[in-house]
Structure formats: structure tokens, C-alpha cells
C-alpha atoms as a printed R data frame, in Angstrom:
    type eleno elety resid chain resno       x       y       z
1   ATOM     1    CA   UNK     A     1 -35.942 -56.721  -6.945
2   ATOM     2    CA   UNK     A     2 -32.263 -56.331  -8.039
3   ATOM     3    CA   UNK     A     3 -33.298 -53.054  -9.366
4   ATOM     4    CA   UNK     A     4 -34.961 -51.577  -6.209
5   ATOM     5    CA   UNK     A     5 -31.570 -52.892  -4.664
6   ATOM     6    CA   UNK     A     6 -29.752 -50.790  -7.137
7   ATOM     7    CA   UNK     A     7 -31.556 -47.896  -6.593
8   ATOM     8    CA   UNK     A     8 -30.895 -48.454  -2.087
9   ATOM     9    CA   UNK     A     9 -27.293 -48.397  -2.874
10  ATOM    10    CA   UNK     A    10 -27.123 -45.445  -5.048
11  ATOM    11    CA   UNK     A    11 -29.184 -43.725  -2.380
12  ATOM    12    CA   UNK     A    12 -26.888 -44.701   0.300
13  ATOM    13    CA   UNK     A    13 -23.792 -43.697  -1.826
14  ATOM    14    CA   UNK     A    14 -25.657 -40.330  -2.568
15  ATOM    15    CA   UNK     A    15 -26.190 -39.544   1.713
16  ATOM    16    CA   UNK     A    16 -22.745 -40.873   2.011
17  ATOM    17    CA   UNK     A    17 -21.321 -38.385  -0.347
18  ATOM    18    CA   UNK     A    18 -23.278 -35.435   0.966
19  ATOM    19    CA   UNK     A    19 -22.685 -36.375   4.532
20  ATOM    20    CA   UNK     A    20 -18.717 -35.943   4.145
21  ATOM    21    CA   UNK     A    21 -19.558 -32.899   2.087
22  ATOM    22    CA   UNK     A    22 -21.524 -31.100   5.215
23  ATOM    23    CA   UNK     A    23 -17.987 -32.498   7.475
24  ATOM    24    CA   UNK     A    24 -15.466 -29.617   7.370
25  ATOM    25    CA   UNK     A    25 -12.007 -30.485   7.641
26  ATOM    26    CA   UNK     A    26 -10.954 -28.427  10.509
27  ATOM    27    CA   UNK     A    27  -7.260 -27.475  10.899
28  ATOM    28    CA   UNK     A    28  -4.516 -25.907  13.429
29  ATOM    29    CA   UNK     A    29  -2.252 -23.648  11.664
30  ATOM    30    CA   UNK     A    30   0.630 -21.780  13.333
31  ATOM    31    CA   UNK     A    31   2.659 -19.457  11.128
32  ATOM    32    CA   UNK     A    32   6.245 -17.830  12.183
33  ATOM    33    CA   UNK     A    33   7.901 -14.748  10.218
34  ATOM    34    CA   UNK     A    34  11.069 -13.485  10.771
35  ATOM    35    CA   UNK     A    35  13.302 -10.756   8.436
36  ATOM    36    CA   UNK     A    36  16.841 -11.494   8.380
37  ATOM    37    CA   UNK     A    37  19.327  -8.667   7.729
38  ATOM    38    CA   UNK     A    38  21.523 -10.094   4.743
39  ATOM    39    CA   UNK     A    39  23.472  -8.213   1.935
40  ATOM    40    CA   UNK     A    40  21.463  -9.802  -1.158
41  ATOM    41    CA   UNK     A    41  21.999  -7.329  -4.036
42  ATOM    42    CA   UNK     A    42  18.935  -8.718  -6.035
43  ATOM    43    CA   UNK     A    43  16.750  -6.188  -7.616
44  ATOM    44    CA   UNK     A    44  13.503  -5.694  -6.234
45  ATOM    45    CA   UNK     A    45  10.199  -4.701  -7.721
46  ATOM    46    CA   UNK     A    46   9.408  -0.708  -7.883
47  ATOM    47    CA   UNK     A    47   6.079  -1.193  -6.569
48  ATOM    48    CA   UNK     A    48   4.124  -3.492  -4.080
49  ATOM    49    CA   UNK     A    49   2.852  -6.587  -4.960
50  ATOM    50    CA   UNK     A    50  -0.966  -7.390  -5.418
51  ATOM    51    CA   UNK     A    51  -2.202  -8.992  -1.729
52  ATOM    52    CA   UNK     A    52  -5.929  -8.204  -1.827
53  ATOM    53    CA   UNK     A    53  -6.231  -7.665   1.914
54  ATOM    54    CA   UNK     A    54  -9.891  -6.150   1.456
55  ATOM    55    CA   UNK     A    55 -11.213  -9.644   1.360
56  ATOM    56    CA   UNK     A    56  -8.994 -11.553   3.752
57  ATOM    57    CA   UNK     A    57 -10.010 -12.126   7.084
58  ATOM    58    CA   UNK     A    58  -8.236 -10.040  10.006
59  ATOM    59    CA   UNK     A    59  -7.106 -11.924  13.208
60  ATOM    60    CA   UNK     A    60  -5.032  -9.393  14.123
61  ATOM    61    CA   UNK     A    61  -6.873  -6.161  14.272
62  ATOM    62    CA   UNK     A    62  -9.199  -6.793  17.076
63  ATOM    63    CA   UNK     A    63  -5.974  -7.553  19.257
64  ATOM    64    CA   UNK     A    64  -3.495  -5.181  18.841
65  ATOM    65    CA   UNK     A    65  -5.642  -2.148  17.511
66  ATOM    66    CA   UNK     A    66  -8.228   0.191  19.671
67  ATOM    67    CA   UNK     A    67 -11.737  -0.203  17.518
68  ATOM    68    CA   UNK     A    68 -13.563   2.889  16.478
69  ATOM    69    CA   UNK     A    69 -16.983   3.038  15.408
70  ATOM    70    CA   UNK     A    70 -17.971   5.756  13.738
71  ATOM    71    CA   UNK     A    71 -22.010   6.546  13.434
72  ATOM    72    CA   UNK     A    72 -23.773   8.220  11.000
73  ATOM    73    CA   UNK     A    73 -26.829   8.995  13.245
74  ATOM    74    CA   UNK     A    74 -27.983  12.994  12.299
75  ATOM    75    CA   UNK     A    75 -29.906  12.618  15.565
76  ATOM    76    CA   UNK     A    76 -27.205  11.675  17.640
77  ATOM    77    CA   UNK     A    77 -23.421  11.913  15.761
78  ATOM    78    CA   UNK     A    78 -21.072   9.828  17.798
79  ATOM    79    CA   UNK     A    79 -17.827   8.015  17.077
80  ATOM    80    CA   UNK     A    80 -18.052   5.495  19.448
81  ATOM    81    CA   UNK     A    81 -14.271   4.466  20.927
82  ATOM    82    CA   UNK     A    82 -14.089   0.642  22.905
83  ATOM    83    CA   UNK     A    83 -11.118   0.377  25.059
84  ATOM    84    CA   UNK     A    84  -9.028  -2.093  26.460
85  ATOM    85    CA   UNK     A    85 -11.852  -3.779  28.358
86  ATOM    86    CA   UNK     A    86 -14.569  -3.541  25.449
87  ATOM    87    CA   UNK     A    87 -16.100  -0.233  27.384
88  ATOM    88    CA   UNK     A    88 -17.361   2.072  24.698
89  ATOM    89    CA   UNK     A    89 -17.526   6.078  25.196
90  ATOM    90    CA   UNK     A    90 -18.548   9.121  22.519
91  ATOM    91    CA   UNK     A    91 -15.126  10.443  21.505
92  ATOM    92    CA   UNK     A    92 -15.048  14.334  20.230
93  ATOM    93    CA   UNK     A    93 -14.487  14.949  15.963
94  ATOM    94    CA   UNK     A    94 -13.248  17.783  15.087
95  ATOM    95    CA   UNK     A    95 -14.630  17.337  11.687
96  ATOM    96    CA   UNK     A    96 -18.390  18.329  10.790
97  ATOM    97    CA   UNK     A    97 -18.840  15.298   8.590
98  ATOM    98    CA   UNK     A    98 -20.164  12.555  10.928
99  ATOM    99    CA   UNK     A    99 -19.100   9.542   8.876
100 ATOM   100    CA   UNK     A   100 -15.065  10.393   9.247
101 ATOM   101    CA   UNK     A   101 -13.049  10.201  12.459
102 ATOM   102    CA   UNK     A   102 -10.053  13.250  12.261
103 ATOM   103    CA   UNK     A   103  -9.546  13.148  16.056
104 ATOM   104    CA   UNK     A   104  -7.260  10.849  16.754
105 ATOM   105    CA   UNK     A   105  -5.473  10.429  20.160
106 ATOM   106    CA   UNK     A   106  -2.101   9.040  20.819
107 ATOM   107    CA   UNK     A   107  -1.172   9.507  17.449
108 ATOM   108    CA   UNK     A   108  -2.097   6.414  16.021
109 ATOM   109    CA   UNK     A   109  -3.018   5.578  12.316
110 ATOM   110    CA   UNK     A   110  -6.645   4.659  11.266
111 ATOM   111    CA   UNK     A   111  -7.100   1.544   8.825
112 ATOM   112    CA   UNK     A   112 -11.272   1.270   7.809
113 ATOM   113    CA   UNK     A   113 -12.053  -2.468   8.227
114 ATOM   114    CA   UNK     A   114 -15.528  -2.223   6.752
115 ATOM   115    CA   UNK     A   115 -19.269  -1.827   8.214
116 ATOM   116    CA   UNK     A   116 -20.302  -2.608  11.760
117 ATOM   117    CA   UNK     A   117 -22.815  -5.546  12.108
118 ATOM   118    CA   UNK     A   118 -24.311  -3.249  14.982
119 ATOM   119    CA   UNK     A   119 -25.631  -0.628  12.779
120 ATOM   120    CA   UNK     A   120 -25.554  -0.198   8.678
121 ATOM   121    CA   UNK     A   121 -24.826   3.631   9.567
122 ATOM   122    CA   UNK     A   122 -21.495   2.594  11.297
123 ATOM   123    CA   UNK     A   123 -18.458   1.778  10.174
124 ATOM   124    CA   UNK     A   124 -15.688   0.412  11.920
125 ATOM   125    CA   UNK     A   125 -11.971   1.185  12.117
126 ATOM   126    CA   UNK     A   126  -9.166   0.248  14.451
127 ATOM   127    CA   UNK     A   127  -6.322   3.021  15.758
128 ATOM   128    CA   UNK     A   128  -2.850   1.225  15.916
129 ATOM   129    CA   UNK     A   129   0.381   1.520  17.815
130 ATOM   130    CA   UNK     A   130   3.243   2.395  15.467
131 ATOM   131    CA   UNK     A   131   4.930  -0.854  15.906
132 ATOM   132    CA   UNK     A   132   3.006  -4.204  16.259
133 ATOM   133    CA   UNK     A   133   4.291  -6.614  18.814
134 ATOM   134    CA   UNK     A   134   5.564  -9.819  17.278
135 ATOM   135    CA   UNK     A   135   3.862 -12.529  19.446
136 ATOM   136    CA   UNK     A   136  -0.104 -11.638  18.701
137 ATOM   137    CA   UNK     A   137  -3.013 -14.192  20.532
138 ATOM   138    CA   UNK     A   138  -6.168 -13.845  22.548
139 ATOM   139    CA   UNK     A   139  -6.173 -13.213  25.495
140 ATOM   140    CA   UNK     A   140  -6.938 -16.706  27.043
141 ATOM   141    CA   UNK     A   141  -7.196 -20.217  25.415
142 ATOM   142    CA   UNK     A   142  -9.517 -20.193  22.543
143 ATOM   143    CA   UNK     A   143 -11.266 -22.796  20.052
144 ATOM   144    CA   UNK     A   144 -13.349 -22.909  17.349
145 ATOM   145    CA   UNK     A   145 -17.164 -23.870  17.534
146 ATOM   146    CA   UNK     A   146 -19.218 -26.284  14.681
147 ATOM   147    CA   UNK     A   147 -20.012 -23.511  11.885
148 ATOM   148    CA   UNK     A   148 -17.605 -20.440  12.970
149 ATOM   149    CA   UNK     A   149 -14.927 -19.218  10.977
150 ATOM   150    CA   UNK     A   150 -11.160 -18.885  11.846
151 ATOM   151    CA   UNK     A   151 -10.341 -18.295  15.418
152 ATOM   152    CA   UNK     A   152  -7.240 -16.879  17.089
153 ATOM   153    CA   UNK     A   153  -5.916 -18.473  19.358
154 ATOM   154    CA   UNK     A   154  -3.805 -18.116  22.786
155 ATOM   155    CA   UNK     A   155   0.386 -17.589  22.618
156 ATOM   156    CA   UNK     A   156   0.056 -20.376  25.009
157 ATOM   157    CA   UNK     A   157  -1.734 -22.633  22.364
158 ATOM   158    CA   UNK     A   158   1.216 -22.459  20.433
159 ATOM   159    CA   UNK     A   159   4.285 -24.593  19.472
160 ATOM   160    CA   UNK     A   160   7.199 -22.957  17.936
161 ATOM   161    CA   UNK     A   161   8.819 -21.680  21.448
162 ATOM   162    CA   UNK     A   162  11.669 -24.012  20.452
163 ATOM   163    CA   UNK     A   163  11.583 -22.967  16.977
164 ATOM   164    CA   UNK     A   164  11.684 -19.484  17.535
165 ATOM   165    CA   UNK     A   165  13.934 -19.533  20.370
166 ATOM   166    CA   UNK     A   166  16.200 -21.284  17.758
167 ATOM   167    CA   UNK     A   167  15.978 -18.846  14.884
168 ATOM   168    CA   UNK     A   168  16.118 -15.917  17.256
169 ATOM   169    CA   UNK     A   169  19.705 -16.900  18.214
170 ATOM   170    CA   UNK     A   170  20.986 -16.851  14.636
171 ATOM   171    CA   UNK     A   171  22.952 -13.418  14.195
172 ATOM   172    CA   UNK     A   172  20.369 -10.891  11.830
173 ATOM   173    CA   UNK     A   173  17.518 -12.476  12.824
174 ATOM   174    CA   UNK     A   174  14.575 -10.012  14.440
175 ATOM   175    CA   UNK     A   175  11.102 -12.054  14.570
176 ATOM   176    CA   UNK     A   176   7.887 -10.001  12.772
177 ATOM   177    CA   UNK     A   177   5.293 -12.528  13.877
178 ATOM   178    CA   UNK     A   178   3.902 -15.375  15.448
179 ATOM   179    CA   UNK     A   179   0.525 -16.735  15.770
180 ATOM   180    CA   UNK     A   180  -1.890 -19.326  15.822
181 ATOM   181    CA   UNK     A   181  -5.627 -19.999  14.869
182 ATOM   182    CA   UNK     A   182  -7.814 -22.611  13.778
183 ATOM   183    CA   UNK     A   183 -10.048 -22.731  10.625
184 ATOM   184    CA   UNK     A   184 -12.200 -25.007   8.249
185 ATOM   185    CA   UNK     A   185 -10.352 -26.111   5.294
186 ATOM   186    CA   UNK     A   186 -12.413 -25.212   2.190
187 ATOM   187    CA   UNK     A   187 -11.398 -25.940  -1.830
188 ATOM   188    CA   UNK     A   188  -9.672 -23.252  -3.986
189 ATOM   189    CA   UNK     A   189 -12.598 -20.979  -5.099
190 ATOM   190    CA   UNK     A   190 -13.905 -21.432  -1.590
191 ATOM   191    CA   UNK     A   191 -11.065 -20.431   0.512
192 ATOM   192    CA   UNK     A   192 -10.912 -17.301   2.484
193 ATOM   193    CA   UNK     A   193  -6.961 -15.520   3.187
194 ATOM   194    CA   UNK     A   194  -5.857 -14.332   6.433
195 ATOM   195    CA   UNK     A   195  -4.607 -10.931   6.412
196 ATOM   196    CA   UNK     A   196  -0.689 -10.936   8.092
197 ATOM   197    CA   UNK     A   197   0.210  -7.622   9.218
198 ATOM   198    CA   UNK     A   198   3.611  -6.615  11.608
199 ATOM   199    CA   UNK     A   199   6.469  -4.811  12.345
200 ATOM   200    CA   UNK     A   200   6.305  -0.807  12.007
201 ATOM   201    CA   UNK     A   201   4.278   1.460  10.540
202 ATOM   202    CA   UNK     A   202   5.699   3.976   8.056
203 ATOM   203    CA   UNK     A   203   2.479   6.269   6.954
204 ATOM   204    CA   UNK     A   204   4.343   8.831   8.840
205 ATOM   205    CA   UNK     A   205   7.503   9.036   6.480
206 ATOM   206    CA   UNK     A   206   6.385   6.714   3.027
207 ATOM   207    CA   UNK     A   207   3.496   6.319   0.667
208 ATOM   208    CA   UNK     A   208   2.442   2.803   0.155
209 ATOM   209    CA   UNK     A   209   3.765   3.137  -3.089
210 ATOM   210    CA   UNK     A   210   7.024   3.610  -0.990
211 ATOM   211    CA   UNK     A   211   7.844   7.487  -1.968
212 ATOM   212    CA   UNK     A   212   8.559   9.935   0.492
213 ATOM   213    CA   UNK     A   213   6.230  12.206   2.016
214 ATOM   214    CA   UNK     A   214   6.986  15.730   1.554
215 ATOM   215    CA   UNK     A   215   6.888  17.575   4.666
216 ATOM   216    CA   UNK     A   216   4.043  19.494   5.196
217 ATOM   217    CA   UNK     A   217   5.464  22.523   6.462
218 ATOM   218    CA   UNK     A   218   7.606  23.610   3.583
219 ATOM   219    CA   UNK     A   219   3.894  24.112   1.734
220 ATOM   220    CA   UNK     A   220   2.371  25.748   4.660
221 ATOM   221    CA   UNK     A   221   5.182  28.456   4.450
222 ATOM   222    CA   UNK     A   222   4.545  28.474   0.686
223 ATOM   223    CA   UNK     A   223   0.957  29.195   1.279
224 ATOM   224    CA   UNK     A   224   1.536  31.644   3.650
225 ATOM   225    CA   UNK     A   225   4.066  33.436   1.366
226 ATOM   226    CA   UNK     A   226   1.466  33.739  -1.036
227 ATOM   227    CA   UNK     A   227  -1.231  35.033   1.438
228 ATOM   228    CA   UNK     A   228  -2.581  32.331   2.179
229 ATOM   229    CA   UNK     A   229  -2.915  30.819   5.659
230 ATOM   230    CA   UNK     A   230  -1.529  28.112   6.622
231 ATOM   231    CA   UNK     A   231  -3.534  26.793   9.454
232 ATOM   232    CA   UNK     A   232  -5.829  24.675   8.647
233 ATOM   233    CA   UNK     A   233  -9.316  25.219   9.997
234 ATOM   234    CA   UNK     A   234 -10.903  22.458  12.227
235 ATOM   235    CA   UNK     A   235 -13.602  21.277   9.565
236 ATOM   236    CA   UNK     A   236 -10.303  20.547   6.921
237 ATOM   237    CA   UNK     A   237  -8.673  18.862   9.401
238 ATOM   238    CA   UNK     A   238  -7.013  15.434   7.601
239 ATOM   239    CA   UNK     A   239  -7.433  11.840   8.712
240 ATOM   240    CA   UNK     A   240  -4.743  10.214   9.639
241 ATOM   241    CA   UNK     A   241  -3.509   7.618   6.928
242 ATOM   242    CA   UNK     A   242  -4.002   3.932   6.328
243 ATOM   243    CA   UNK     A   243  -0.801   2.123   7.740
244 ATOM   244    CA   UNK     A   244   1.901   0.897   5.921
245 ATOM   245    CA   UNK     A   245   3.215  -2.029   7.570
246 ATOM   246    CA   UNK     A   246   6.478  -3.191   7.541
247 ATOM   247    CA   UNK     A   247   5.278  -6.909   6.835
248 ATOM   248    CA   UNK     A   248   1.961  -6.603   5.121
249 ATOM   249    CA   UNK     A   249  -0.095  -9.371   3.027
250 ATOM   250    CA   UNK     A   250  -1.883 -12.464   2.763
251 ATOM   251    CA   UNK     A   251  -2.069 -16.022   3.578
252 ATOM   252    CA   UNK     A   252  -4.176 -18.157   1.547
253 ATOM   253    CA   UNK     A   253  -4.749 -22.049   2.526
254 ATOM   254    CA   UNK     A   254  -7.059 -24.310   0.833
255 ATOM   255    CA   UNK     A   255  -7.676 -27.829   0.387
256 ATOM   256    CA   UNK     A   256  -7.648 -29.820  -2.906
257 ATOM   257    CA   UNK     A   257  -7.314 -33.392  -2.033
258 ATOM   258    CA   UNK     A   258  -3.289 -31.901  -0.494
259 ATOM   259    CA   UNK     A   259  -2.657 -28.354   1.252
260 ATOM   260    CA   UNK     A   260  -1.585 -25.678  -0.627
261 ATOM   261    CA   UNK     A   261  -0.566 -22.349   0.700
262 ATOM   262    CA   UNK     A   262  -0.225 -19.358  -0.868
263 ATOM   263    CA   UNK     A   263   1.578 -16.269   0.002
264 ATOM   264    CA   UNK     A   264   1.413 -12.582  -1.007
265 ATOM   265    CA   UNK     A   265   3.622 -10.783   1.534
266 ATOM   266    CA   UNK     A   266   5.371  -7.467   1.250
267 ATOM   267    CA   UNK     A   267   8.265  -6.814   3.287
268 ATOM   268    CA   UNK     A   268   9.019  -3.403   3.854
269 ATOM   269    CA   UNK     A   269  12.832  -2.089   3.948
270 ATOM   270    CA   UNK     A   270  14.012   1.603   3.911
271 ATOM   271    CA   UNK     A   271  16.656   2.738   0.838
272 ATOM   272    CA   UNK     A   272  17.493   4.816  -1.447
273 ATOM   273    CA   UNK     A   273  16.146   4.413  -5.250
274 ATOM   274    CA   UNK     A   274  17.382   6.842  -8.146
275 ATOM   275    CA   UNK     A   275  14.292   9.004  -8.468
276 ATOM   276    CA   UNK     A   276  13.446  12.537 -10.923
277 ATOM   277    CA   UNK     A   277  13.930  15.445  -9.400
278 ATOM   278    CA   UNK     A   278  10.435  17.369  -8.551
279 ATOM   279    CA   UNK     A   279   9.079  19.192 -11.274
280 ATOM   280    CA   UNK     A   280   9.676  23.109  -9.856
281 ATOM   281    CA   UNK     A   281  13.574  22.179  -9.252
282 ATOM   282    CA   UNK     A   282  13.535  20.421 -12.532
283 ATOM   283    CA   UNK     A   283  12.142  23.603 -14.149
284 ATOM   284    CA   UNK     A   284  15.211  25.797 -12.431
285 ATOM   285    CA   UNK     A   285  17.982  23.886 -13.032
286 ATOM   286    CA   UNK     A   286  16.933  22.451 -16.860
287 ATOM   287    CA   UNK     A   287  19.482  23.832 -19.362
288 ATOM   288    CA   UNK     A   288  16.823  22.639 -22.316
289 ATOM   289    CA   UNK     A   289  13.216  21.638 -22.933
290 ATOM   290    CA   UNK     A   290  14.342  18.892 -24.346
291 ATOM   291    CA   UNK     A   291  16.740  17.092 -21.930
292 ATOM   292    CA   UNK     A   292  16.180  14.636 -19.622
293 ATOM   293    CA   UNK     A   293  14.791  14.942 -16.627
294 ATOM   294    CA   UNK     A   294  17.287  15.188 -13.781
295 ATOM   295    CA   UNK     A   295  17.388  12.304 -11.336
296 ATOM   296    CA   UNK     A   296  18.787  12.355  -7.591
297 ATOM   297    CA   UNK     A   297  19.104   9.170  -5.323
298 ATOM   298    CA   UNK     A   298  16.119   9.789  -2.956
299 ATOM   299    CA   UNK     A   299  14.906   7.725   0.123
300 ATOM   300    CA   UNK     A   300  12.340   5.107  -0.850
301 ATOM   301    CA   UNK     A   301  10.759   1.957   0.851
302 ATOM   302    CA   UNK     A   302  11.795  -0.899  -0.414
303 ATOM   303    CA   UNK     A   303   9.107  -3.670  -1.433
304 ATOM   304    CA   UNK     A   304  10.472  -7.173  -0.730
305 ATOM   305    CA   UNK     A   305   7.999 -10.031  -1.967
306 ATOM   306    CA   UNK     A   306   7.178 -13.122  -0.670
307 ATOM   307    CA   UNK     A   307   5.027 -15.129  -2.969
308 ATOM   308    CA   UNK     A   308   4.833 -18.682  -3.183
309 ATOM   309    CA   UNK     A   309   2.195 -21.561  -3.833
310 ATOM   310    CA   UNK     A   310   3.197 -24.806  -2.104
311 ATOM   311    CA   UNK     A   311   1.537 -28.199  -1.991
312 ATOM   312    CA   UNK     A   312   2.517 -28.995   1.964
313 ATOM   313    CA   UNK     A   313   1.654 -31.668   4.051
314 ATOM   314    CA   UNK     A   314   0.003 -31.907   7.317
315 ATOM   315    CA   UNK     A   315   1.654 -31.558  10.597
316 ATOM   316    CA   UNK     A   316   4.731 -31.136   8.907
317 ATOM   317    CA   UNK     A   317   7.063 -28.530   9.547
318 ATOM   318    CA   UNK     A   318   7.967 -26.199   6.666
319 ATOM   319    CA   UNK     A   319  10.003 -23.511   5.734
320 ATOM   320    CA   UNK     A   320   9.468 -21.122   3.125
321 ATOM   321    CA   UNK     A   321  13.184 -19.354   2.785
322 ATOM   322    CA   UNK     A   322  14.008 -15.861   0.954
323 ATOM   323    CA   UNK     A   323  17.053 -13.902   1.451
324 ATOM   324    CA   UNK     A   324  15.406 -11.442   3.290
325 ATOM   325    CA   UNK     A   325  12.632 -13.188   5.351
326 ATOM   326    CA   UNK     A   326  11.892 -16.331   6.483
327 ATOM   327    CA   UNK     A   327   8.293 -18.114   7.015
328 ATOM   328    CA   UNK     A   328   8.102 -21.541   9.060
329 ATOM   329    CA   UNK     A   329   4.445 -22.801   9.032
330 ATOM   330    CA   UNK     A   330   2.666 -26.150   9.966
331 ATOM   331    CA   UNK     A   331  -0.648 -27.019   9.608
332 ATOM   332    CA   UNK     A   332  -2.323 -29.303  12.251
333 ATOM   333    CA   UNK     A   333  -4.819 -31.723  11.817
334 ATOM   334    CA   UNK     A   334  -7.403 -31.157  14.484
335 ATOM   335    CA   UNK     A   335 -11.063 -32.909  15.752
336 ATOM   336    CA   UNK     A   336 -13.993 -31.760  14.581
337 ATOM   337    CA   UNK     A   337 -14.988 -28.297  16.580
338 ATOM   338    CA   UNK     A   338 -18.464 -28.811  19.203
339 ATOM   339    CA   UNK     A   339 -21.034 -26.680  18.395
């Protein structure tokens, strides 16, 4: 008797356990990013931090950018554009190779954001503005549903107004980004990022790497010198590059019996770094084989990091400072989603 009782309240234990397993912890998180303009003279890193955006999960994209679908149909090639009100139409390529997009309208960069769920022969990408607007949200009052994933939700939804209306008073102050969205609270090796993204785009003037793009004209005349054309035909026509935001990274919160976040940001800044000289002037104005290269202070995009791991609590306000940016998060608790 005692041990078929023993064995009941294991059992129960047992469904108890898996029971609060199943029940996500569901979560209201509203993140604020500002860059300040100080006059730190701390060295920063030559390259980019590490952020991983490939695997985070993009809020932002569907929002601010104009999606692209490009198909891979030999019956039918079509890049498939959906504007403002999710109406889709066949845009014209200029390139033969159905599986790249080189027309681009508007001028607009092209990031690839990975296959379609419509089709495994599409792929989808999103054209951008070349600034982001700060204040990014759906377009009417959102919330999650029982098994989804993050969801965005509406400016409205929000509430930093006094926060931000605060901070944007101080003098140097120039806001990047606000948002809000809800999402399940998993454990470390389950957690998911958010990809951040605002501010300008600089794939017009800067590598990611943060060197400065020659100008493409001084080699067309080169070519052309040599007897070479420099037009370029319509099947080698270039697509456009992947942006290089001005605030770009990731946001990673997980729960381990308290909240952590973790940030990987990159803030981007324009300078000047001491940089060699390219090799052909090197070549003309080396004295010796054996000296030094010569070095000339050349404009370069500054890399500004942001990374931090931070046990928080919930529905406190907090404030990750930097001399360059600032990051005021809180993380809501919230009722379980319906399905």
C-alpha cells in the first residue's frame, strides 16, 4: 500500500514537472538606443565585432524594408516585388541569372534574409531606405498567440515616451531606435537573438570592414585607357551591396532561473585611421625595397562595441551606459498568450 502511494506521488511530481516545462514564460520587452556625441579618446577595435545576425530573428525587416522574392522557376523567371500593401508584381532583371536581383529601383541596398517558405526555388530579400527611422512597430496593436515566436509590436504598445522624451532633451543625444515585441523566454542553449539594426546605411561609401570604397570611375577610365571598355554590359551588371548599418547587432535574452541579456552591437562612426598607402602609389614613391610601407591618414568607419552580459530583473528599468551609446531596456512580465 505505502508503496503504490509512493509510486502516485512520484507520478504526480513527474506531470507536475512536465506540465510547467510545456508553460512558456512569456515576456514584454521594450528596448531604447540612443548614440551620444561625446569626445571619449578611447581606442577602438580595427574591425567589427562578432554579432552572428544570420541566426537572429529579424523584427525589423518586414517593416521598414520592401521584400523581394526572387524565383528560380526556368519556366517562368520572376522576381516577385510586394509593396506597401502586400500586392506582389514581376519586376524586370537585367541580369540573365534568375536567382540574383541587379535591378534595383530607388536606389536601395539588398540584404538576403534566407529562403521563402512559399517556394524552395525562392529566396527572399528586402530593399531598404538609406536611413532607418528610429521609432519601428506594426502597423496596429499586435500580440503574440500560444506557440508563435517573437512578435512586434505597435509604437503605441510602448512605454518609454517619457523616457525618450527625457533623453532626447539632453544636448548630443540623437535616438537610433525604439521598439517593442513580445517573446517566450527559453534557457541559454535554447534562446534565439533579435537582430537590432538602425540609423544609416554606409555600403555606398565603406566596406563592412569599415575601409573606403574606391570609386569606381577612376578604374573605368583605367580600363578604358588600356582598351578596354568601361561600360559594363547588362548581364555583368553588380548587385547592390549588403547594408552597413550605422547600429548593427544582436540582442540575446534568455532565462536561467534570472534574465540575462546579452549584447553584440556595433556602432558605426565615420574617422580617419592611419592606413598604407595602395600598393601602385607605394611602388612610385618607395625610395627602397626594403622600407616600410608608407602610411597616410585615410577615412575609415569607426566600429564602436557594445557588448555586455547582464543578469537583470523583471520590469525593471535598466540602463546599459557607454560613452558613445546608450541602451535602456525593461523586460515585462506578461500572461500567458491565447492560442
Amino acid at each position: 500500500m505505502l508503496r503504490q502511494l509512493a509510486v502516485s506521488i512520484a507520478t504526480l511530481i513527474a506531470l507536475s514537472h512536465s506540465s510547467l516545462a510545456r508553460a512558456e514564460a512569456w515576456f514584454e520587452v521594450e528596448v531604447y538606443i540612443f548614440e551620444r556625441q561625446s569626445q571619449s579618446t578611447e581606442q577602438w577595435p580595427m574591425a567589427p565585432i562578432e554579432t552572428k545576425t544570420n541566426r537572429a530573428i529579424d523584427l525589423i525587416s518586414p517593416v521598414v524594408g520592401q521584400a523581394v522574392v526572387s524565383m528560380s522557376n526556368e519556366s517562368a523567371p520572376c522576381t516577385l516585388v510586394y509593396d506597401a500593401d502586400a500586392n506582389s508584381h514581376c519586376a524586370e532583371s537585367r541580369s540573365t541569372d534568375t536567382n540574383t536581383t541587379s535591378e534595383m529601383s530607388n536606389g536601395g541596398a539588398l540584404a538576403i534574409s534566407g529562403p521563402s517558405t512559399a517556394s524552395s526555388n525562392a529566396v527572399t530579400s528586402y530593399r531598404y531606405p538609406s536611413v532607418i527611422p528610429s521609432e519601428i512597430g506594426s502597423g496596429s496593436q499586435a500580440y503574440a498567440s500560444q506557440g508563435s515566436g517573437p512578435v512586434l509590436l505597435a509604437s503605441s504598445q510602448g512605454q518609454f515616451a517619457g523616457i525618450i522624451s527625457s533623453l532626447s532633451r539632453e544636448r548630443g543625444n540623437r535616438s537610433l531606435l525604439h521598439m517593442t515585441w513580445q517573446q517566450p523566454m527559453m534557457g541559454k542553449s535554447g534562446s534565439v537573438p533579435i537582430r537590432l539594426f538602425a540609423g544609416k546605411d554606409y555600403s555606398a561609401s565603406y566596406h563592412f570592414d569599415g575601409r573606403q570604397i574606391v570609386q569606381q570611375a577612376m578604374a573605368n577610365s583605367m580600363q578604358g585607357a588600356n582598351g578596354t571598355t568601361g561600360m559594363m554590359t547588362e548581364t555583368s551588371a553588380p548587385l547592390l551591396p549588403s547594408p552597413v548599418w550605422q547600429l548593427d547587432g544582436t540582442l540575446n535574452i534568455y532565462l536561467s532561473h534570472y534574465l540575462y541579456i546579452e549584447t553584440a552591437l556595433n556602432l558605426r562612426k565615420e574617422g580617419r585611421k592611419l592606413m598604407p598607402v595602395a600598393a601602385d602609389e607605394a611602388s612610385m614613391n618607395a625610395t627602397s625595397t626594403a622600407a616600410a610601407p608608407a602610411k597616410v591618414m585615410t577615412p575609415y568607419l569607426m566600429s564602436i562595441p557594445l557588448e555586455q552580459n547582464r543578469r537583470v530583473k523583471s520590469d525593471e528599468i535598466h540602463y546599459l551606459d557607454h560613452p558613445e551609446m546608450g541602451m535602456v531596456i525593461q523586460i515585462r512580465k506578461m500572461a500567458q498568450p491565447n492560442a
